[in-house]
Amino acid sequence: MTAVGPIPKKNGLKRRKIKRNWQLYVLLAPALLYFLVFKYYPMYGLQIAFKKFVASKGILGSEWVGLEHFTRFFNSHYFWDLIKNTLGISLYQLLLFPISIIVALSLNELREGKFKKIAQTITYAPHFISVVVFVGMIIAFLNPVTGIVNNIIQFLGFEPISFMTEPSWFKTIFVFSNEWQNLGWGAIIYLAALAGVDTELHEAAKVDGASRLQRIRHINIPWILPTIIILLILNMGNFMSVGFEKILLMQNPLNLESSQVIQTYVYEAGLLNGQYSYSTAVGLFNSVINFIILITFNRLARKTGTSLW
């Protein structure tokens, strides 16, 4: 029998692999550092959700109060209003999720030319406008006296509407303006996926007499279905996060009953009123709900053969 040499240790193999691929680890380091500093390290402060935080005592020196802040939030009179507004906006946005898919499928069917380039530019351009400027445009367009929307309404013989001060209009304005701003950008990923469709499939379908709509239904949509599911899962991870900056900018005392969501309430309670422990508890509750929704939806997506992990 031939002698068998010593089996190299796993640690030695790992060190050699790291040494051999050190360039890849260097490229990965900035991303890892970012998540460690800005995502994981702040989790240390989550414990103040279970404490009566006093700045002079610090996090470790503050008194433990258990679930007191969570109980206070659940028993508050505004709890269900916040849940209703947050879920209402989130579900409204989810209903419009297919629009970017429809836009991508439509742009994909256009032949190369000026019209396609103009259509892409028009749909992509709003994404590059800052949130502050975009909200300023919305307020200007919907102004009851000088806004172009109310000028058209008056031209048609109707009374002007004060859109920004009526709570019933807030969700519609927020969701549709958000869709307008991100419509083209959301379609880019689907267009990239559609670029990989095998042209021979379309040629074979044409020979078999399939119409354009039939080819979209039976070739294009199944091809981009995994991409659709993955993006939907990622959106579900932010289901309870509905765009804090934009809502805060559009918010005013008159539409507060429809515009006050969990994120803006956390900002108000924590930064404006100095209730750090209480606002942390509310924010943690929101994050836990997001996490549960993400895990649940990912498990459901596995049945289609697509999931993030």
Short mmCIF file of C-alpha atoms in Angstrom, two decimals:
data_model
loop_
_atom_site.label_atom_id
_atom_site.label_comp_id
_atom_site.label_asym_id
_atom_site.label_seq_id
_atom_site.Cartn_x
_atom_site.Cartn_y
_atom_site.Cartn_z
CA MET A 1 0.00 0.00 0.00
CA THR A 2 1.23 3.46 -0.82
CA ALA A 3 1.54 5.84 2.04
CA VAL A 4 -1.04 8.56 2.19
CA GLY A 5 0.24 11.99 3.19
CA PRO A 6 -1.36 14.10 5.88
CA ILE A 7 -4.71 15.63 4.97
CA PRO A 8 -4.36 19.42 4.83
CA LYS A 9 -6.32 21.24 7.47
CA LYS A 10 -9.42 23.21 6.50
CA ASN A 11 -7.99 26.43 7.95
CA GLY A 12 -4.93 26.07 5.76
CA LEU A 13 -7.09 25.61 2.67
CA LYS A 14 -9.14 28.70 3.54
CA ARG A 15 -6.01 30.80 4.01
CA ARG A 16 -4.63 29.67 0.66
CA LYS A 17 -7.93 30.47 -1.06
CA ILE A 18 -7.99 33.95 0.47
CA LYS A 19 -4.36 34.53 -0.53
CA ARG A 20 -5.03 33.34 -4.08
CA ASN A 21 -8.19 35.51 -4.50
CA TRP A 22 -7.17 38.51 -2.40
CA GLN A 23 -8.13 40.96 -5.16
CA LEU A 24 -11.77 39.82 -4.94
CA TYR A 25 -11.79 40.30 -1.17
CA VAL A 26 -10.36 43.80 -1.59
CA LEU A 27 -13.21 44.64 -4.00
CA LEU A 28 -15.72 43.20 -1.54
CA ALA A 29 -14.29 45.02 1.49
CA PRO A 30 -15.93 48.49 0.92
CA ALA A 31 -19.39 46.92 0.62
CA LEU A 32 -18.86 44.81 3.74
CA LEU A 33 -17.54 47.83 5.62
CA TYR A 34 -20.58 49.88 4.60
CA PHE A 35 -23.04 47.28 5.89
CA LEU A 36 -21.08 46.72 9.09
CA VAL A 37 -20.87 50.44 9.92
CA PHE A 38 -24.29 51.68 8.76
CA LYS A 39 -26.51 48.59 9.02
CA TYR A 40 -25.22 46.21 11.69
CA TYR A 41 -23.45 48.47 14.19
CA PRO A 42 -26.56 50.68 14.72
CA MET A 43 -28.44 47.54 15.84
CA TYR A 44 -26.62 47.92 19.15
CA GLY A 45 -28.87 50.90 19.88
CA LEU A 46 -32.08 48.88 19.39
CA GLN A 47 -31.94 47.89 23.05
CA ILE A 48 -33.18 51.35 24.05
CA ALA A 49 -36.60 50.20 22.75
CA PHE A 50 -36.71 48.11 25.95
CA LYS A 51 -35.24 50.80 28.20
CA LYS A 52 -36.13 54.22 29.55
CA PHE A 53 -33.26 55.89 27.77
CA VAL A 54 -31.60 58.86 29.50
CA ALA A 55 -28.78 60.49 27.53
CA SER A 56 -26.75 61.31 30.65
CA LYS A 57 -26.78 57.66 31.74
CA GLY A 58 -26.08 56.22 28.30
CA ILE A 59 -27.50 53.08 26.76
CA LEU A 60 -26.01 50.66 29.28
CA GLY A 61 -26.87 52.78 32.30
CA SER A 62 -30.53 53.37 31.39
CA GLU A 63 -33.28 51.48 33.20
CA TRP A 64 -34.90 48.41 31.62
CA VAL A 65 -38.67 48.73 31.15
CA GLY A 66 -39.33 45.64 29.03
CA LEU A 67 -42.25 45.93 26.60
CA GLU A 68 -43.66 49.11 28.15
CA HIS A 69 -43.10 51.26 25.02
CA PHE A 70 -44.62 48.64 22.73
CA THR A 71 -47.68 48.33 24.97
CA ARG A 72 -48.05 52.11 24.98
CA PHE A 73 -47.95 52.19 21.18
CA PHE A 74 -50.42 49.31 20.74
CA ASN A 75 -52.88 50.88 23.18
CA SER A 76 -52.65 54.39 21.73
CA HIS A 77 -55.67 55.87 19.95
CA TYR A 78 -53.63 56.59 16.80
CA PHE A 79 -52.23 53.03 16.41
CA TRP A 80 -54.87 51.81 13.97
CA ASP A 81 -54.84 55.10 12.05
CA LEU A 82 -51.09 54.72 11.46
CA ILE A 83 -51.49 51.08 10.42
CA LYS A 84 -54.40 51.95 8.11
CA ASN A 85 -52.53 54.79 6.40
CA THR A 86 -49.28 52.82 6.03
CA LEU A 87 -50.97 49.69 4.70
CA GLY A 88 -53.30 51.75 2.51
CA ILE A 89 -50.42 53.46 0.69
CA SER A 90 -48.40 50.23 0.48
CA LEU A 91 -51.27 48.22 -1.00
CA TYR A 92 -52.08 51.08 -3.39
CA GLN A 93 -48.48 51.02 -4.64
CA LEU A 94 -48.56 47.23 -4.92
CA LEU A 95 -51.62 47.42 -7.19
CA LEU A 96 -49.62 49.58 -9.61
CA PHE A 97 -46.62 47.22 -9.60
CA PRO A 98 -47.55 45.69 -13.03
CA ILE A 99 -47.45 49.09 -14.77
CA SER A 100 -43.66 49.09 -15.16
CA ILE A 101 -43.89 45.57 -16.61
CA ILE A 102 -46.47 46.75 -19.16
CA VAL A 103 -44.26 49.72 -20.07
CA ALA A 104 -41.24 47.44 -20.54
CA LEU A 105 -43.22 45.04 -22.75
CA SER A 106 -44.55 47.98 -24.79
CA LEU A 107 -41.12 49.57 -25.27
CA ASN A 108 -39.69 46.20 -26.22
CA GLU A 109 -42.22 45.92 -29.06
CA LEU A 110 -41.28 49.30 -30.52
CA ARG A 111 -38.89 49.25 -33.43
CA GLU A 112 -35.61 51.11 -33.14
CA GLY A 113 -36.16 54.75 -34.07
CA LYS A 114 -36.75 58.27 -32.85
CA PHE A 115 -40.14 57.49 -31.31
CA LYS A 116 -38.69 54.72 -29.12
CA LYS A 117 -35.85 56.96 -27.95
CA ILE A 118 -38.24 59.81 -27.18
CA ALA A 119 -40.58 57.45 -25.27
CA GLN A 120 -37.68 56.08 -23.22
CA THR A 121 -36.36 59.57 -22.43
CA ILE A 122 -39.79 60.79 -21.32
CA THR A 123 -40.30 57.81 -18.99
CA TYR A 124 -36.73 57.80 -17.59
CA ALA A 125 -36.24 61.55 -17.04
CA PRO A 126 -38.44 62.03 -13.89
CA HIS A 127 -36.34 59.51 -11.96
CA PHE A 128 -33.37 61.88 -11.99
CA ILE A 129 -35.31 64.75 -10.41
CA SER A 130 -34.66 65.11 -6.67
CA VAL A 131 -37.54 64.39 -4.28
CA VAL A 132 -37.63 68.02 -3.04
CA VAL A 133 -37.87 69.43 -6.57
CA PHE A 134 -40.41 66.79 -7.58
CA VAL A 135 -42.71 67.57 -4.64
CA GLY A 136 -42.36 71.28 -5.47
CA MET A 137 -43.54 70.49 -9.00
CA ILE A 138 -46.52 68.53 -7.67
CA ILE A 139 -47.55 71.39 -5.38
CA ALA A 140 -47.20 73.88 -8.25
CA PHE A 141 -49.20 71.70 -10.68
CA LEU A 142 -52.01 71.15 -8.13
CA ASN A 143 -52.24 74.71 -6.86
CA PRO A 144 -55.97 75.62 -6.68
CA VAL A 145 -55.37 79.07 -8.23
CA THR A 146 -52.40 78.89 -10.58
CA GLY A 147 -51.88 75.12 -11.03
CA ILE A 148 -52.20 73.69 -14.53
CA VAL A 149 -54.41 70.81 -13.32
CA ASN A 150 -56.99 73.15 -11.77
CA ASN A 151 -56.83 75.43 -14.81
CA ILE A 152 -57.86 72.46 -16.95
CA ILE A 153 -60.61 71.54 -14.46
CA GLN A 154 -61.97 75.11 -14.56
CA PHE A 155 -61.74 75.16 -18.37
CA LEU A 156 -63.99 72.08 -18.41
CA GLY A 157 -66.51 73.94 -16.27
CA PHE A 158 -65.84 72.42 -12.83
CA GLU A 159 -64.85 73.98 -9.54
CA PRO A 160 -61.13 73.94 -8.60
CA ILE A 161 -59.99 71.32 -6.09
CA SER A 162 -57.54 71.94 -3.28
CA PHE A 163 -55.77 68.61 -3.75
CA MET A 164 -52.98 69.09 -1.21
CA THR A 165 -55.27 70.01 1.67
CA GLU A 166 -57.95 67.34 1.20
CA PRO A 167 -57.07 64.06 2.99
CA SER A 168 -59.08 61.97 0.52
CA TRP A 169 -56.72 62.94 -2.33
CA PHE A 170 -53.40 62.39 -0.55
CA LYS A 171 -52.89 58.66 -1.20
CA THR A 172 -53.82 58.97 -4.88
CA ILE A 173 -51.49 61.94 -5.43
CA PHE A 174 -48.62 60.26 -3.58
CA VAL A 175 -48.89 56.87 -5.29
CA PHE A 176 -49.48 58.09 -8.85
CA SER A 177 -46.76 60.75 -8.66
CA ASN A 178 -44.40 58.10 -7.29
CA GLU A 179 -45.30 55.81 -10.17
CA TRP A 180 -44.75 58.64 -12.65
CA GLN A 181 -41.29 59.36 -11.22
CA ASN A 182 -40.09 55.74 -11.16
CA LEU A 183 -41.99 54.28 -14.11
CA GLY A 184 -39.20 54.24 -16.70
CA TRP A 185 -36.48 53.35 -14.22
CA GLY A 186 -38.45 50.33 -13.02
CA ALA A 187 -38.89 49.17 -16.62
CA ILE A 188 -35.12 49.13 -17.34
CA ILE A 189 -34.54 45.84 -15.51
CA TYR A 190 -37.37 44.15 -17.40
CA LEU A 191 -36.05 45.50 -20.71
CA ALA A 192 -32.63 44.05 -19.88
CA ALA A 193 -34.26 40.68 -19.18
CA LEU A 194 -36.27 40.87 -22.41
CA ALA A 195 -33.07 41.49 -24.36
CA GLY A 196 -32.09 37.90 -23.58
CA VAL A 197 -35.18 36.35 -25.20
CA ASP A 198 -34.17 33.93 -27.93
CA THR A 199 -35.29 35.42 -31.26
CA GLU A 200 -35.76 31.92 -32.67
CA LEU A 201 -38.68 31.44 -30.29
CA HIS A 202 -40.45 34.42 -31.81
CA GLU A 203 -39.63 33.28 -35.34
CA ALA A 204 -41.06 29.82 -34.62
CA ALA A 205 -44.17 31.37 -33.05
CA LYS A 206 -44.68 33.56 -36.14
CA VAL A 207 -44.46 30.50 -38.38
CA ASP A 208 -47.12 28.83 -36.22
CA GLY A 209 -49.38 31.87 -36.70
CA ALA A 210 -49.07 33.40 -33.23
CA SER A 211 -50.11 37.04 -32.98
CA ARG A 212 -47.98 39.70 -31.25
CA LEU A 213 -50.09 39.54 -28.09
CA GLN A 214 -49.84 35.75 -28.03
CA ARG A 215 -46.05 35.94 -28.35
CA ILE A 216 -45.90 38.46 -25.49
CA ARG A 217 -48.09 36.23 -23.35
CA HIS A 218 -46.42 32.89 -24.05
CA ILE A 219 -42.78 33.93 -24.64
CA ASN A 220 -41.90 37.33 -23.15
CA ILE A 221 -43.84 37.14 -19.89
CA PRO A 222 -42.67 33.60 -18.93
CA TRP A 223 -39.11 34.66 -19.78
CA ILE A 224 -39.12 37.63 -17.38
CA LEU A 225 -41.26 35.93 -14.70
CA PRO A 226 -38.27 35.10 -12.43
CA THR A 227 -37.17 38.76 -12.63
CA ILE A 228 -40.70 39.90 -11.77
CA ILE A 229 -40.84 37.61 -8.73
CA ILE A 230 -37.42 38.69 -7.42
CA LEU A 231 -38.27 42.40 -7.75
CA LEU A 232 -41.64 41.79 -6.11
CA ILE A 233 -39.89 40.05 -3.18
CA LEU A 234 -37.52 43.02 -2.82
CA ASN A 235 -40.50 45.40 -2.86
CA MET A 236 -42.24 43.34 -0.19
CA GLY A 237 -39.17 43.79 2.01
CA ASN A 238 -39.98 47.51 2.07
CA PHE A 239 -43.74 47.03 2.22
CA MET A 240 -44.17 49.10 5.39
CA SER A 241 -41.61 51.70 4.28
CA VAL A 242 -43.53 54.01 2.00
CA GLY A 243 -41.10 56.82 1.21
CA PHE A 244 -40.51 58.91 4.32
CA GLU A 245 -38.93 61.96 2.64
CA LYS A 246 -41.66 62.45 0.05
CA ILE A 247 -44.52 61.95 2.52
CA LEU A 248 -42.93 64.40 4.96
CA LEU A 249 -42.60 67.03 2.22
CA MET A 250 -46.19 66.54 1.05
CA GLN A 251 -47.59 66.48 4.57
CA ASN A 252 -49.45 69.43 6.10
CA PRO A 253 -51.84 69.86 9.07
CA LEU A 254 -54.90 69.60 6.82
CA ASN A 255 -54.09 66.23 5.24
CA LEU A 256 -52.48 64.71 8.34
CA GLU A 257 -55.25 62.19 8.93
CA SER A 258 -54.30 60.46 5.65
CA SER A 259 -50.60 61.28 5.44
CA GLN A 260 -49.41 60.32 8.92
CA VAL A 261 -47.65 56.95 8.56
CA ILE A 262 -45.41 54.98 10.93
CA GLN A 263 -42.18 56.45 9.56
CA THR A 264 -43.27 60.07 9.88
CA TYR A 265 -44.64 59.33 13.35
CA VAL A 266 -41.26 57.88 14.40
CA TYR A 267 -39.57 61.07 13.14
CA GLU A 268 -42.04 63.24 15.04
CA ALA A 269 -41.86 61.27 18.29
CA GLY A 270 -38.12 60.72 18.24
CA LEU A 271 -36.43 63.77 16.75
CA LEU A 272 -39.04 66.47 17.37
CA ASN A 273 -40.37 65.36 20.77
CA GLY A 274 -37.23 63.63 22.07
CA GLN A 275 -38.97 60.31 22.91
CA TYR A 276 -36.02 58.21 21.80
CA SER A 277 -36.94 54.91 23.44
CA TYR A 278 -40.57 55.11 22.37
CA SER A 279 -39.77 56.02 18.75
CA THR A 280 -37.17 53.23 18.60
CA ALA A 281 -39.82 50.73 19.76
CA VAL A 282 -42.23 51.93 17.06
CA GLY A 283 -39.50 51.75 14.40
CA LEU A 284 -38.50 48.27 15.55
CA PHE A 285 -42.12 47.12 15.32
CA ASN A 286 -42.25 48.43 11.73
CA SER A 287 -39.01 46.63 10.82
CA VAL A 288 -40.18 43.34 12.32
CA ILE A 289 -43.40 43.49 10.28
CA ASN A 290 -41.34 44.15 7.13
CA PHE A 291 -39.10 41.19 7.96
CA ILE A 292 -42.06 38.84 8.50
CA ILE A 293 -43.67 39.92 5.22
CA LEU A 294 -40.39 39.41 3.36
CA ILE A 295 -39.82 35.91 4.76
CA THR A 296 -43.43 34.88 4.15
CA PHE A 297 -43.48 36.12 0.56
CA ASN A 298 -40.10 34.52 -0.17
CA ARG A 299 -41.43 31.17 1.05
CA LEU A 300 -44.47 31.55 -1.21
CA ALA A 301 -42.19 32.44 -4.14
CA ARG A 302 -40.27 29.17 -3.69
CA LYS A 303 -43.31 27.36 -5.02
CA THR A 304 -42.64 29.00 -8.38
CA GLY A 305 -39.00 27.93 -8.26
CA THR A 306 -37.72 31.46 -7.61
CA SER A 307 -36.56 32.96 -4.32
CA LEU A 308 -33.78 35.14 -2.89
CA TRP A 309 -32.43 32.33 -0.68
#
